[in-house]
Structure formats: C-alpha cells, structure tokens
CSV table of C-alpha atoms in Angstrom, one decimal:
chain,number,residue,atom,x,y,z
A,984,MET,CA,119.6,63.6,100.3
A,985,SER,CA,118.0,65.7,103.0
A,986,GLN,CA,120.0,68.7,101.9
A,987,ILE,CA,118.6,68.4,98.4
A,988,ALA,CA,115.0,68.1,99.8
A,989,ASP,CA,115.6,71.2,102.0
A,990,LEU,CA,116.9,73.1,99.0
A,991,LEU,CA,114.0,72.1,96.9
A,992,ALA,CA,111.6,73.2,99.6
A,993,PHE,CA,113.2,76.6,99.6
A,994,LEU,CA,113.3,76.8,95.8
A,995,PHE,CA,109.6,76.0,95.6
A,996,PHE,CA,108.9,78.7,98.1
A,997,LEU,CA,110.9,81.1,95.9
A,998,ALA,CA,109.0,80.0,92.8
A,999,ILE,CA,105.6,80.8,94.5
A,1000,VAL,CA,106.9,84.2,95.6
A,1001,CYS,CA,108.0,85.0,92.0
A,1002,ALA,CA,104.6,83.9,90.7
A,1003,ILE,CA,102.9,86.3,93.1
A,1004,ARG,CA,105.3,89.0,92.0
A,1005,LEU,CA,104.6,88.4,88.3
A,1006,ALA,CA,100.8,88.0,88.6
A,1007,ARG,CA,99.1,90.5,86.4
A,1008,ASP,CA,95.9,91.1,88.4
A,1009,GLU,CA,94.7,91.1,92.0
A,1010,ALA,CA,92.9,87.8,91.6
A,1011,GLY,CA,96.1,86.1,90.4
A,1012,ARG,CA,98.1,87.6,93.3
A,1013,ARG,CA,95.5,86.4,95.8
A,1014,ARG,CA,95.6,82.9,94.3
A,1015,GLY,CA,99.4,83.0,94.6
A,1016,VAL,CA,99.3,84.1,98.2
A,1017,THR,CA,96.8,81.4,99.1
A,1018,ILE,CA,99.0,78.8,97.5
A,1019,LEU,CA,102.0,80.2,99.4
A,1020,LEU,CA,100.2,80.0,102.7
A,1021,LEU,CA,99.0,76.5,102.1
A,1022,TYR,CA,102.5,75.5,101.0
A,1023,LEU,CA,103.9,76.9,104.2
A,1024,VAL,CA,101.3,75.0,106.3
A,1025,LEU,CA,102.2,71.8,104.4
A,1026,VAL,CA,105.9,72.3,104.9
A,1027,TYR,CA,105.7,73.1,108.6
A,1028,ALA,CA,103.2,70.2,109.2
A,1029,GLY,CA,105.6,67.8,107.4
A,1030,LEU,CA,108.6,69.1,109.5
A,1031,VAL,CA,106.7,68.7,112.7
A,1032,ALA,CA,105.6,65.1,111.7
A,1033,THR,CA,109.1,64.1,110.7
A,1034,ARG,CA,110.8,66.0,113.7
A,1035,ARG,CA,113.2,67.8,111.5
A,1036,ASP,CA,114.0,71.3,110.3
A,1037,ALA,CA,114.6,72.6,106.8
A,1038,TRP,CA,116.0,76.1,107.4
A,1039,PRO,CA,114.6,78.7,106.9
A,1040,PHE,CA,111.5,76.6,107.7
A,1041,VAL,CA,112.1,75.6,111.3
A,1042,THR,CA,110.0,74.0,114.0
A,1043,HIS,CA,112.4,73.5,116.9
A,1044,GLY,CA,112.8,75.8,119.8
A,1045,VAL,CA,115.2,75.1,122.7
A,1046,PHE,CA,114.8,72.8,125.8
A,1047,LEU,CA,113.1,70.0,123.9
A,1048,GLU,CA,114.5,67.1,125.8
A,1049,PRO,CA,113.1,65.8,129.1
A,1050,SER,CA,115.3,67.1,131.9
A,1051,ASP,CA,116.9,64.7,134.3
A,1052,ALA,CA,119.2,66.2,136.9
A,1053,GLN,CA,120.6,62.7,137.6
A,1054,ARG,CA,121.9,62.4,134.0
A,1055,PRO,CA,125.6,63.3,133.5
A,1056,PHE,CA,126.0,66.3,131.1
A,1057,THR,CA,129.2,66.6,129.1
A,1058,ASN,CA,130.5,69.5,127.1
A,1059,VAL,CA,133.8,70.6,125.5
A,1060,ARG,CA,136.0,73.2,127.2
A,1061,PHE,CA,138.9,74.9,125.5
A,1062,VAL,CA,141.5,76.3,127.8
A,1063,GLY,CA,144.7,78.3,127.2
A,1064,VAL,CA,147.8,77.5,129.2
A,1065,ASP,CA,150.3,80.1,130.1
A,1066,ALA,CA,154.1,79.6,130.5
A,1067,SER,CA,153.7,78.8,134.2
A,1068,GLY,CA,151.3,76.0,133.4
A,1069,GLU,CA,148.2,77.8,134.7
A,1070,GLU,CA,145.0,77.2,132.8
A,1071,HIS,CA,142.6,79.9,131.7
A,1072,ARG,CA,139.2,79.3,130.1
A,1073,ILE,CA,139.3,80.8,126.6
A,1074,ASP,CA,136.8,83.7,126.0
A,1075,PRO,CA,134.2,82.5,123.5
A,1076,ARG,CA,134.5,85.7,121.5
A,1077,SER,CA,137.9,84.3,120.4
A,1078,TRP,CA,136.0,82.1,117.9
A,1079,SER,CA,134.0,84.8,116.3
A,1080,PRO,CA,132.1,84.7,114.0
A,1081,PHE,CA,131.5,81.2,115.3
A,1082,ASP,CA,130.4,80.6,118.8
A,1083,GLU,CA,131.5,78.2,121.5
A,1084,ARG,CA,128.5,75.9,121.0
A,1085,THR,CA,129.1,75.6,117.2
A,1086,LEU,CA,132.8,74.8,117.9
A,1087,ASP,CA,131.8,72.3,120.6
A,1088,ILE,CA,129.5,70.4,118.2
A,1089,TRP,CA,132.1,70.6,115.4
A,1090,TRP,CA,134.7,69.2,117.8
A,1091,LEU,CA,132.5,66.3,119.0
A,1092,VAL,CA,131.2,65.4,115.5
A,1093,ASN,CA,133.9,66.3,113.0
A,1094,PHE,CA,137.2,66.6,114.7
A,1095,VAL,CA,137.7,62.8,114.8
A,1096,ARG,CA,137.2,62.6,111.1
A,1097,LEU,CA,140.5,64.5,110.5
A,1098,ASP,CA,143.8,62.8,110.3
A,1099,PRO,CA,146.4,63.6,113.1
A,1100,GLN,CA,148.2,66.2,111.0
A,1101,GLN,CA,145.0,68.0,110.1
A,1102,GLN,CA,143.9,67.9,113.8
A,1103,GLN,CA,147.1,69.6,114.8
A,1104,GLN,CA,146.7,72.3,112.1
A,1105,ALA,CA,143.1,73.0,113.3
A,1106,LEU,CA,144.3,73.2,116.9
A,1107,ARG,CA,147.2,75.4,116.0
A,1108,PHE,CA,144.7,77.8,114.3
A,1109,MET,CA,142.5,77.8,117.3
A,1110,PHE,CA,145.5,78.6,119.5
A,1111,ASP,CA,146.4,81.5,117.4
A,1112,ARG,CA,142.8,82.8,117.5
A,1113,ALA,CA,142.7,82.4,121.3
A,1114,GLU,CA,146.0,84.2,121.9
A,1115,ARG,CA,145.1,87.1,119.5
A,1116,ALA,CA,141.7,87.6,121.2
A,1117,ARG,CA,143.4,87.3,124.7
A,1118,ARG,CA,145.8,90.1,123.7
A,1119,LEU,CA,143.0,92.3,122.4
A,1120,LEU,CA,140.7,91.7,125.4
A,1121,SER,CA,143.6,92.2,127.8
A,1122,ALA,CA,144.2,95.6,126.3
A,1123,GLY,CA,140.5,96.5,126.6
A,1124,ALA,CA,139.7,96.2,122.9
A,1125,ARG,CA,136.3,95.0,121.6
A,1126,VAL,CA,136.3,91.6,120.1
A,1127,GLY,CA,133.8,89.6,118.0
A,1128,ARG,CA,130.1,90.5,118.2
A,1129,SER,CA,130.7,93.7,120.2
A,1130,HIS,CA,133.2,95.1,117.7
A,1131,LEU,CA,130.8,97.6,116.1
A,1132,LEU,CA,127.9,98.0,118.6
A,1133,GLY,CA,129.6,97.4,122.0
A,1134,PHE,CA,127.1,96.6,124.7
A,1135,ALA,CA,124.2,97.1,122.3
A,1136,ALA,CA,125.3,94.1,120.1
A,1137,ALA,CA,122.9,91.1,120.0
A,1138,PRO,CA,124.4,88.3,122.0
A,1139,LYS,CA,124.9,84.8,120.7
A,1140,TRP,CA,121.6,83.0,121.3
A,1141,TYR,CA,123.4,80.3,123.3
A,1142,SER,CA,125.5,82.0,125.9
A,1143,ILE,CA,125.1,79.7,128.9
A,1144,GLU,CA,128.6,80.1,130.4
A,1145,LEU,CA,129.4,83.5,131.6
A,1146,PRO,CA,132.5,85.0,129.8
A,1147,PRO,CA,135.7,84.4,131.8
A,1148,PRO,CA,137.9,87.3,133.1
A,1149,ALA,CA,140.5,88.4,130.6
A,1150,ALA,CA,143.8,86.5,131.0
A,1151,HIS,CA,146.8,88.9,131.2
A,1152,THR,CA,149.6,86.3,130.6
A,1153,PRO,CA,150.2,85.0,127.1
A,1154,PHE,CA,149.0,81.6,126.2
A,1155,ALA,CA,151.8,79.0,125.4
A,1156,ALA,CA,149.4,76.1,124.7
A,1157,LEU,CA,145.9,75.1,124.0
A,1158,ARG,CA,144.1,72.2,125.7
A,1159,VAL,CA,140.7,70.6,125.0
A,1160,TYR,CA,138.8,68.9,127.8
A,1161,LEU,CA,135.6,67.0,128.0
A,1162,VAL,CA,134.0,68.2,131.1
A,1163,THR,CA,131.3,66.1,132.8
A,1164,ARG,CA,129.1,66.9,135.7
A,1165,THR,CA,125.9,65.4,137.1
A,1166,PRO,CA,123.7,68.4,138.0
A,1167,ALA,CA,122.1,66.8,141.1
A,1168,LYS,CA,125.6,65.7,142.4
A,1169,LYS,CA,127.1,69.1,141.7
A,1170,PHE,CA,124.3,70.7,143.7
A,1171,ALA,CA,125.2,68.3,146.5
A,1172,GLY,CA,128.8,69.5,146.3
A,1173,VAL,CA,130.4,66.9,144.1
A,1174,SER,CA,132.7,68.7,141.6
A,1175,GLU,CA,132.8,68.1,137.8
A,1176,SER,CA,135.3,65.8,136.2
A,1177,SER,CA,137.4,66.6,133.2
A,1178,GLN,CA,139.2,64.5,130.6
A,1179,LEU,CA,142.0,65.9,128.4
A,1180,VAL,CA,141.1,64.9,124.8
A,1181,GLY,CA,143.4,67.1,122.8
A,1182,GLY,CA,145.9,70.0,122.7
A,1183,TRP,CA,148.4,72.1,120.8
A,1184,PRO,CA,151.3,71.6,120.9
A,1185,ARG,CA,150.7,67.9,121.2
B,222,MET,CA,79.5,77.5,104.3
B,223,MET,CA,82.3,77.7,101.8
B,224,ALA,CA,81.4,81.3,101.0
B,225,LYS,CA,81.6,82.1,104.7
B,226,LEU,CA,85.0,80.5,105.1
B,227,ARG,CA,86.2,82.3,102.0
B,228,LYS,CA,85.0,85.6,103.5
B,229,ILE,CA,86.9,84.9,106.8
B,230,TRP,CA,90.0,84.0,104.8
B,231,ASP,CA,89.8,87.1,102.7
B,232,ASP,CA,89.2,89.2,105.8
B,233,ILE,CA,92.3,87.9,107.5
B,234,TRP,CA,94.7,88.1,104.6
B,235,PHE,CA,93.3,90.5,102.0
B,236,ARG,CA,91.3,93.1,103.8
B,237,PRO,CA,92.3,96.5,102.5
B,238,ALA,CA,94.9,98.1,104.8
B,239,SER,CA,96.8,101.3,104.9
B,240,ARG,CA,100.4,101.6,103.9
B,241,ILE,CA,101.4,102.4,107.5
B,242,GLY,CA,101.3,98.8,108.8
B,243,PHE,CA,103.1,97.5,105.7
B,244,THR,CA,105.8,100.2,106.0
B,245,ALA,CA,106.2,99.6,109.8
B,246,THR,CA,106.7,95.8,109.1
B,247,ARG,CA,109.2,96.5,106.4
B,248,VAL,CA,111.2,98.9,108.6
B,249,ILE,CA,111.1,96.8,111.8
B,250,VAL,CA,112.1,93.6,110.1
B,251,ALA,CA,114.9,95.2,108.1
B,252,CYS,CA,116.2,97.2,111.1
B,253,PHE,CA,116.2,94.0,113.2
B,254,ALA,CA,118.1,92.1,110.5
B,255,LEU,CA,120.7,95.0,110.4
B,256,TRP,CA,121.0,94.9,114.1
B,257,ILE,CA,121.8,91.2,114.0
B,258,LEU,CA,124.3,91.7,111.2
B,259,ALA,CA,126.0,94.6,112.9
B,260,SER,CA,126.4,92.3,115.9
B,261,ARG,CA,128.2,89.8,113.6
B,262,PRO,CA,130.4,92.3,111.7
B,263,ASP,CA,133.0,89.6,110.9
B,264,LEU,CA,130.6,87.0,109.6
B,265,PRO,CA,132.1,86.5,106.1
B,266,SER,CA,135.5,85.9,107.8
B,267,ALA,CA,134.2,82.4,108.6
B,268,THR,CA,135.0,81.4,105.1
B,269,ALA,CA,138.7,82.2,105.7
B,270,TRP,CA,138.9,79.6,108.5
B,271,PRO,CA,141.3,76.7,107.4
B,272,LEU,CA,140.0,73.9,105.3
B,273,GLU,CA,140.4,71.5,108.2
B,274,PHE,CA,137.2,73.0,109.6
B,275,TRP,CA,135.2,72.7,106.4
B,276,MET,CA,136.5,69.3,105.1
B,277,PRO,CA,134.1,67.2,107.2
B,278,LEU,CA,131.0,69.1,106.0
B,279,PRO,CA,128.9,67.6,103.2
B,280,ARG,CA,129.4,69.4,99.9
B,281,MET,CA,125.7,69.5,99.4
B,282,LEU,CA,125.2,71.5,102.6
B,283,LEU,CA,127.5,74.2,101.2
B,284,PHE,CA,125.8,74.1,97.8
B,285,ARG,CA,122.4,74.4,99.4
B,286,PHE,CA,123.3,77.7,100.9
B,287,GLY,CA,125.2,79.0,97.9
B,288,TYR,CA,128.8,78.3,98.9
B,289,PHE,CA,130.5,77.2,95.7
B,290,GLY,CA,134.0,77.1,97.2
B,291,LEU,CA,135.3,79.4,100.0
B,292,HIS,CA,136.1,82.8,98.6
B,293,PRO,CA,136.4,85.4,101.5
B,294,GLY,CA,136.8,88.3,99.1
B,295,ILE,CA,133.5,87.5,97.3
B,296,GLU,CA,131.7,86.9,100.6
B,297,TRP,CA,132.8,90.3,101.9
B,298,VAL,CA,131.4,92.0,98.8
B,299,LEU,CA,128.1,90.0,99.2
B,300,TYR,CA,127.9,90.9,102.8
B,301,GLY,CA,128.3,94.6,101.9
B,302,LEU,CA,125.5,94.2,99.4
B,303,LEU,CA,123.3,92.6,102.0
B,304,TRP,CA,123.8,95.7,104.3
B,305,LEU,CA,123.0,98.0,101.4
B,306,SER,CA,119.9,96.1,100.4
B,307,LEU,CA,118.6,96.2,103.9
B,308,VAL,CA,119.2,99.9,104.2
B,309,ALA,CA,117.4,100.3,100.8
B,310,VAL,CA,114.5,98.3,102.2
B,311,ILE,CA,114.3,100.5,105.3
B,312,ALA,CA,114.3,103.6,103.0
B,313,GLY,CA,111.7,102.1,100.7
B,314,PHE,CA,114.1,102.3,97.8
B,315,HIS,CA,113.0,99.9,95.0
B,316,THR,CA,111.7,97.5,97.6
B,317,ARG,CA,110.4,95.1,95.0
B,318,VAL,CA,114.0,94.4,94.0
B,319,THR,CA,116.0,95.2,97.2
B,320,ALA,CA,113.8,93.1,99.5
B,321,PHE,CA,114.2,90.1,97.3
B,322,ALA,CA,117.9,90.6,97.1
B,323,ALA,CA,118.0,91.0,100.9
B,324,GLY,CA,116.1,87.7,101.3
B,325,LEU,CA,118.4,85.8,99.1
B,326,LEU,CA,121.5,87.2,100.8
B,327,LEU,CA,120.0,86.5,104.2
B,328,TYR,CA,119.4,82.9,103.1
B,329,HIS,CA,123.1,82.8,102.1
B,330,PHE,CA,124.6,84.3,105.3
B,331,ALA,CA,122.3,83.4,108.1
B,332,PRO,CA,123.4,79.8,108.4
B,333,LEU,CA,127.1,80.7,108.3
B,334,GLU,CA,127.7,81.1,112.0
B,335,SER,CA,126.3,77.7,112.7
B,336,ILE,CA,127.3,75.9,109.5
B,337,LEU,CA,130.0,73.9,111.2
B,338,THR,CA,127.3,72.0,113.2
B,339,ILE,CA,126.0,70.7,109.8
B,340,ASP,CA,122.4,70.3,110.7
B,341,ASP,CA,121.7,72.4,113.8
B,342,PHE,CA,120.1,75.5,112.4
B,343,THR,CA,117.4,75.6,115.0
B,344,THR,CA,117.4,79.3,115.8
B,345,MET,CA,119.9,80.7,113.4
B,346,GLY,CA,120.7,83.8,115.4
B,347,GLY,CA,117.2,85.4,114.8
B,348,LEU,CA,117.4,85.7,111.1
B,349,THR,CA,114.8,83.1,110.2
B,350,VAL,CA,111.8,85.5,110.2
B,351,PRO,CA,113.5,88.3,108.3
B,352,THR,CA,114.6,85.9,105.6
B,353,ILE,CA,111.1,84.7,104.8
B,354,ALA,CA,109.5,88.1,105.4
B,355,MET,CA,111.8,89.9,103.0
B,356,PHE,CA,110.5,87.8,100.1
B,357,ALA,CA,106.9,88.5,101.2
B,358,ILE,CA,107.5,92.2,101.4
B,359,GLY,CA,109.2,92.2,98.0
B,360,ALA,CA,106.4,90.3,96.4
B,361,ALA,CA,103.6,92.4,97.9
B,362,GLU,CA,105.0,95.9,97.3
B,363,PRO,CA,102.7,97.4,94.6
B,364,ALA,CA,104.4,99.4,91.9
B,365,ASP,CA,102.2,102.4,92.3
B,366,ARG,CA,102.3,102.4,96.2
B,367,PRO,CA,98.7,103.5,96.8
B,368,ALA,CA,97.8,104.7,100.3
B,369,GLU,CA,95.5,101.7,100.8
B,370,SER,CA,95.7,98.3,99.2
B,371,THR,CA,94.7,94.6,99.6
B,372,ASP,CA,98.4,93.8,99.0
B,373,TYR,CA,99.5,95.5,102.3
B,374,ARG,CA,97.8,93.1,104.7
B,375,TRP,CA,99.1,89.6,104.0
B,376,PRO,CA,102.8,90.3,104.4
B,377,VAL,CA,102.1,91.9,107.8
B,378,VAL,CA,100.0,89.0,109.0
B,379,LEU,CA,102.4,86.4,107.6
B,380,THR,CA,105.4,88.0,109.4
B,381,GLN,CA,103.4,88.2,112.7
B,382,LEU,CA,102.4,84.5,112.1
B,383,LEU,CA,106.0,83.5,111.6
B,384,VAL,CA,106.9,85.0,115.0
B,385,ALA,CA,103.9,83.3,116.6
B,386,LEU,CA,104.7,80.0,114.9
B,387,SER,CA,108.1,79.9,116.6
B,388,PHE,CA,106.2,79.4,119.9
B,389,LEU,CA,103.4,77.2,118.6
B,390,LEU,CA,105.7,74.8,116.7
B,391,SER,CA,108.2,74.7,119.5
B,392,GLY,CA,105.3,73.7,121.8
B,393,ILE,CA,104.1,71.0,119.4
B,394,THR,CA,107.7,69.7,119.2
B,395,LYS,CA,108.0,69.6,123.0
B,396,LEU,CA,104.8,67.5,123.1
B,397,THR,CA,106.0,65.1,120.4
B,398,TYR,CA,109.4,64.7,122.1
B,399,VAL,CA,108.4,64.7,125.8
B,400,GLY,CA,104.7,65.0,126.1
B,401,TRP,CA,102.7,67.0,128.6
B,402,ARG,CA,105.4,66.2,131.2
B,403,TRP,CA,107.5,68.9,129.6
B,404,TYR,CA,105.2,71.5,131.1
B,405,THR,CA,105.5,70.2,134.7
B,406,PRO,CA,107.4,72.1,137.4
B,407,SER,CA,109.6,69.0,138.0
B,408,ASN,CA,110.9,69.1,134.4
B,409,ILE,CA,111.5,72.9,134.6
B,410,ALA,CA,113.3,72.6,138.0
B,411,GLN,CA,115.5,69.8,136.7
B,412,ALA,CA,116.3,71.8,133.5
B,413,ALA,CA,117.1,74.8,135.7
B,414,LEU,CA,119.4,72.7,137.8
B,415,THR,CA,121.2,71.4,134.7
B,416,TYR,CA,121.7,74.9,133.4
B,417,TRP,CA,122.9,76.0,136.8
B,418,SER,CA,125.5,73.2,136.7
B,419,LEU,CA,126.8,74.6,133.5
B,420,SER,CA,126.8,78.3,134.2
B,421,GLY,CA,126.5,78.8,137.9
B,422,ARG,CA,123.8,81.5,137.3
B,423,PRO,CA,122.0,82.2,140.6
B,424,ALA,CA,118.6,82.7,138.8
B,425,ALA,CA,118.7,79.2,137.5
B,426,LEU,CA,119.4,77.8,140.9
B,427,TRP,CA,116.6,79.9,142.3
B,428,ILE,CA,114.1,78.5,139.9
B,429,ALA,CA,115.4,74.9,140.6
B,430,THR,CA,114.9,75.3,144.3
B,431,HIS,CA,111.6,77.2,144.4
B,432,SER,CA,108.7,75.1,143.3
B,433,TYR,CA,106.4,78.0,142.8
B,434,ALA,CA,109.0,79.6,140.4
B,435,ALA,CA,109.1,76.4,138.4
B,436,TRP,CA,105.3,76.3,138.4
B,437,LEU,CA,105.2,79.9,137.0
B,438,VAL,CA,107.8,79.1,134.3
B,439,ALA,CA,105.9,75.9,133.3
B,440,LEU,CA,102.5,77.7,133.2
B,441,GLY,CA,104.0,80.7,131.4
B,442,SER,CA,105.6,78.5,128.8
B,443,ALA,CA,102.4,76.5,128.2
B,444,ALA,CA,100.4,79.7,127.8
B,445,LEU,CA,102.9,81.3,125.5
B,446,ASP,CA,103.4,78.3,123.3
B,447,SER,CA,99.6,77.7,122.9
B,448,LEU,CA,98.2,81.3,122.9
B,449,PHE,CA,100.7,83.4,121.0
B,450,VAL,CA,99.2,82.4,117.7
B,451,VAL,CA,95.8,83.7,118.8
B,452,ALA,CA,97.4,87.2,119.1
B,453,VAL,CA,97.9,87.3,115.4
B,454,PHE,CA,94.2,87.0,114.6
B,455,TRP,CA,92.7,88.5,117.8
B,456,ARG,CA,94.2,91.8,118.9
B,457,PRO,CA,93.1,91.9,122.5
B,458,ALA,CA,95.2,88.8,123.1
B,459,ARG,CA,98.3,90.8,122.4
B,460,TRP,CA,97.9,92.6,125.7
B,461,ILE,CA,98.6,89.3,127.4
B,462,VAL,CA,101.0,87.4,125.2
B,463,VAL,CA,103.4,90.3,124.3
B,464,PRO,CA,104.2,91.2,127.9
B,465,LEU,CA,104.4,87.5,128.7
B,466,ALA,CA,106.8,86.9,125.8
B,467,ILE,CA,109.0,89.8,127.2
B,468,VAL,CA,109.0,88.3,130.7
B,469,ALA,CA,109.8,84.8,129.3
B,470,ALA,CA,112.7,86.2,127.3
B,471,VAL,CA,114.1,88.0,130.3
B,472,VAL,CA,113.8,84.8,132.5
B,473,ARG,CA,115.3,82.7,129.8
B,474,SER,CA,118.3,85.0,129.4
B,475,ALA,CA,118.9,85.5,133.1
B,476,ALA,CA,118.4,82.0,134.2
B,477,PHE,CA,119.3,79.8,131.3
B,478,GLY,CA,121.7,82.0,129.2
B,479,THR,CA,119.7,81.4,126.0
B,480,HIS,CA,118.6,84.5,124.4
B,481,TRP,CA,115.5,85.0,122.3
B,482,LEU,CA,117.0,87.3,119.7
B,483,ALA,CA,113.7,88.0,117.9
B,484,LEU,CA,112.5,89.9,120.9
B,485,PRO,CA,112.5,93.3,119.0
B,486,LEU,CA,110.1,91.7,116.5
B,487,LEU,CA,107.4,92.0,119.1
B,488,LEU,CA,107.1,95.6,117.8
B,489,LEU,CA,105.3,94.0,114.8
B,490,PHE,CA,102.3,93.5,117.2
B,491,VAL,CA,101.9,97.2,117.8
B,492,ASP,CA,99.0,98.8,116.0
B,493,TRP,CA,101.0,101.3,114.1
B,494,GLU,CA,98.0,102.8,112.3
B,495,PHE,CA,96.5,103.6,115.7
B,496,VAL,CA,99.9,105.1,116.9
B,497,PHE,CA,100.4,107.2,113.8
B,498,ALA,CA,96.8,108.5,113.9
B,499,ARG,CA,97.4,109.9,117.4
B,500,VAL,CA,101.1,111.0,117.4
B,501,PRO,CA,101.0,114.6,116.2
B,502,PHE,CA,104.6,114.7,115.0
B,503,ALA,CA,104.5,111.3,113.1
B,504,VAL,CA,105.6,111.5,109.5
B,505,ARG,CA,102.7,110.7,107.3
B,506,GLN,CA,103.4,108.3,104.5
B,507,PRO,CA,102.7,109.9,101.1
B,508,ALA,CA,100.6,107.9,98.7
B,509,HIS,CA,103.2,108.0,95.9
B,510,SER,CA,106.7,108.2,97.4
B,511,GLY,CA,108.8,107.2,94.5
C-alpha cells in the first residue's frame, strides 16, 4: 500500500511539472510553480510527521538513533576461505553494483524467506562474484565503482569498514558470520564475537 | 499584508534573473549526476543478479520504479539513454525534452543500487536532488531562451532549497526520533565509539575520547541542520554554512566512513552571475543559443 502511495506522490509531482510546462502564459506558469512548491511543502511535512520516506522525497539523514556505546551492535560479514582454511574478508567491491550494506540488509531481512535450495544458489552466486573480484583485484585491476574513474569515482555513501587487503590465494568457500561487538567493551579490550550463519558449500 | 507577502514570495521565486544562474544550475546538477553514474558504471547489471535476490521483494516496489520484469539488455539501453540525456542537458540541447527524460531515467535507476533493502532509500547515492531538479529545469526552460526571464529563478532556488532541506529535514527527524539529546557531546562521543568499533578509524576514536571534539561536532551539526536553509534566501549566510558543510563532510568521511556525496552541489551556492561578470575569459551565454 505504501508503495502505491509513494508512486502516486511522485506521479502527482509529475502532473504539476507537466502543467507548468504546458501553461500558455506567465501567470499560468507562476500559478503552477506555486502549486508545485506548496505540494512539496505538504509532502515533506507529511513525511516528517509520519517518520517515513517516499523517494525521491526524503527526510532522513544518517545517525538518527540515540547512540549507546553499551548496546551490542551486530552486522553481517562475508568471508572467503582459501584451500588452507584461512579466512579473508571479502572486498565490498565484489558485490558491485550493490554495496555491502545493501547486501547485509538483504541477508538479514530476505535470506530467511528463501528455501534451502534457493539459499545455496544465492550463496553460490555470491561465492563466484567474490572469487572473480578477488582474481581481478589481486591482478591490480579496477573493480566496481572505480572501473571508469579510478580514484576520482564517488564512493559508496556508506563505507564504514575500510577495504581489506587483496587476497592472493583463491577462495574455496564462502562463509557468512553475524559479528557482534559492544563498542564500550571493545574499547576496553574485549574482542567481538562471531556466529557462523551460512556458507557455500554447505 | 497579503500584498506584501505576495511581493516577498514573487521576489524569492519569480524575480527576473539572467540565464547565467539557470545555466550554471543545469550544468552543475547534470555533471554531478553524470559523476555519480560514472562511479556506478555497472548499475544495470544489478538486474542480471539471480532471481533468488529479487524474489523476496514486493512486486509493487519494482512496479513503482518501472521494473516490469528484469531485462538486463533493456536496462543497459536505458542507462545509455540516461547518459546521453544528461550530456544533452549539459550542452543545453533541447533541454525541455532531455531534462525531463533524464529526470524519468534517474527516477528509474537511482534506487537500483539499494533496491534489495526494499525500503531504505534514505540517501540514494546522491541522486535525489538531481532527479527532482531535472524536472524543474525541463519545466522552466523557455522556448525562446531570452537573456533574462522570470522563469530562470525558481528552478535555481528550488534546487538550492532541496540541498538545504536535506540538512533541515534531517535535523527535524533527529529531534523527533531522539530529541535535543541528539546534539549533545555525549551522544556524539558514543556514536563515534560505535563507528570506531566497526571500522577502527583513528579519527572516530579521537572524537570519542576528546570531549571538546564531540562538542564541536555537536554544535557544528546543530548549526548546519538549522541554518543551512537560511543560506538559500540570505546570501551572506553562505559564507558560514558552505565552509561548515565542507568541514562536516570531511569529518563525517574521515571519522564515520559515511560520505555526503552531494558535496559538489555546494557549487550551486556560488553567485555565478558575479563570477561571470568578473572573469575576463568567461564564455558569455548568447541570448538565443538554439
């Protein structure tokens, strides 16, 4: 239902823009622009009041939640495993055009909705992507966002974790962990904990 | 009273303006969008990801953004058209049509890199402002392209306002979610420690362990969120908020690893008429340029 409402909000915006475009005189265009501006004010006010977004009309920035360094923080971590069993964090550029955050959220929200066979197919695909990117990065090639522009490419907006060093040994498997740390405890020297939640091959 | 308000309104949105500011806005926004797209050269390839990744998504979400099935070939063609339309907008080639096309195609492609999250289109890789601005630019472009027009002002102010609103609305949202406590050094320090625990960035730890740094970030954020919108309507404020926004973007990138991709859009707050009037080698915009 919200998808329909968001679409309608955009279509109404388009209709006003078209009305401005088609207005025959300056007075008509001014009226159209005024309606457009009032409409945008209404939409943004509604979104703020209801605490939601309707892209391209957005109200949210980042860091909205109250911070609590005592609260455990969990995220997904994808690692490649080489033939000797050593684990290597997978470079986020492997998932291009998606980013690691998108894939993290997809994993947490949607992965469980797949049946076991579909889950293995998805993980197999991710393994292939990770190994292909590893090969390219290991050879010094550009991957993902930097493919065309190199260092001048716009980063992914959410690039919290620094990219890992390139792994030079081929991956034989993919593992998925839920990594949990409590910031204040980590500051005091307590390391993070990880729980294996998936992998390919199973 | 009403007449006075109407005069203020007309002065803000419809005061006759030269073509220079309008052209600068058009070129800056389109160049910025092209930069983002060139940094996501493989964006349409998302539609070639296996069905397992798409199956859990609501069909209505895909329909909303114009994905009637997953057809990578078609998406690559549309992506090429988006690039061409943005180049045409930069060149001022049939802007009334090409800007509208660019807006529609940006609406189609911008959510793609986050679409697997279903509802988390918060920042959309910086393409939010260009998407709306393209429609405004296409709607405002007069057919005869006079050197001065009342149509040149409102798209410029609207685009600036969209940039400013990203701060103001974010500030209001912080207040509704957390309240004034969001802007306290304690909250900033704990956020910095959380991000340090994720990334190990020394700058995050530095902010977390130096209370004056957390104070500065808190005050800077409050000032930026509340005052940026003033800069749209009162030019002297730009001398404060634009440098502040640059500093904030650098701090956010270095300490938190979250990048404000719309940073180049701060160029919209330069007085281009002033610049072009004083730069001897600047290309003067002809009144009727095709």
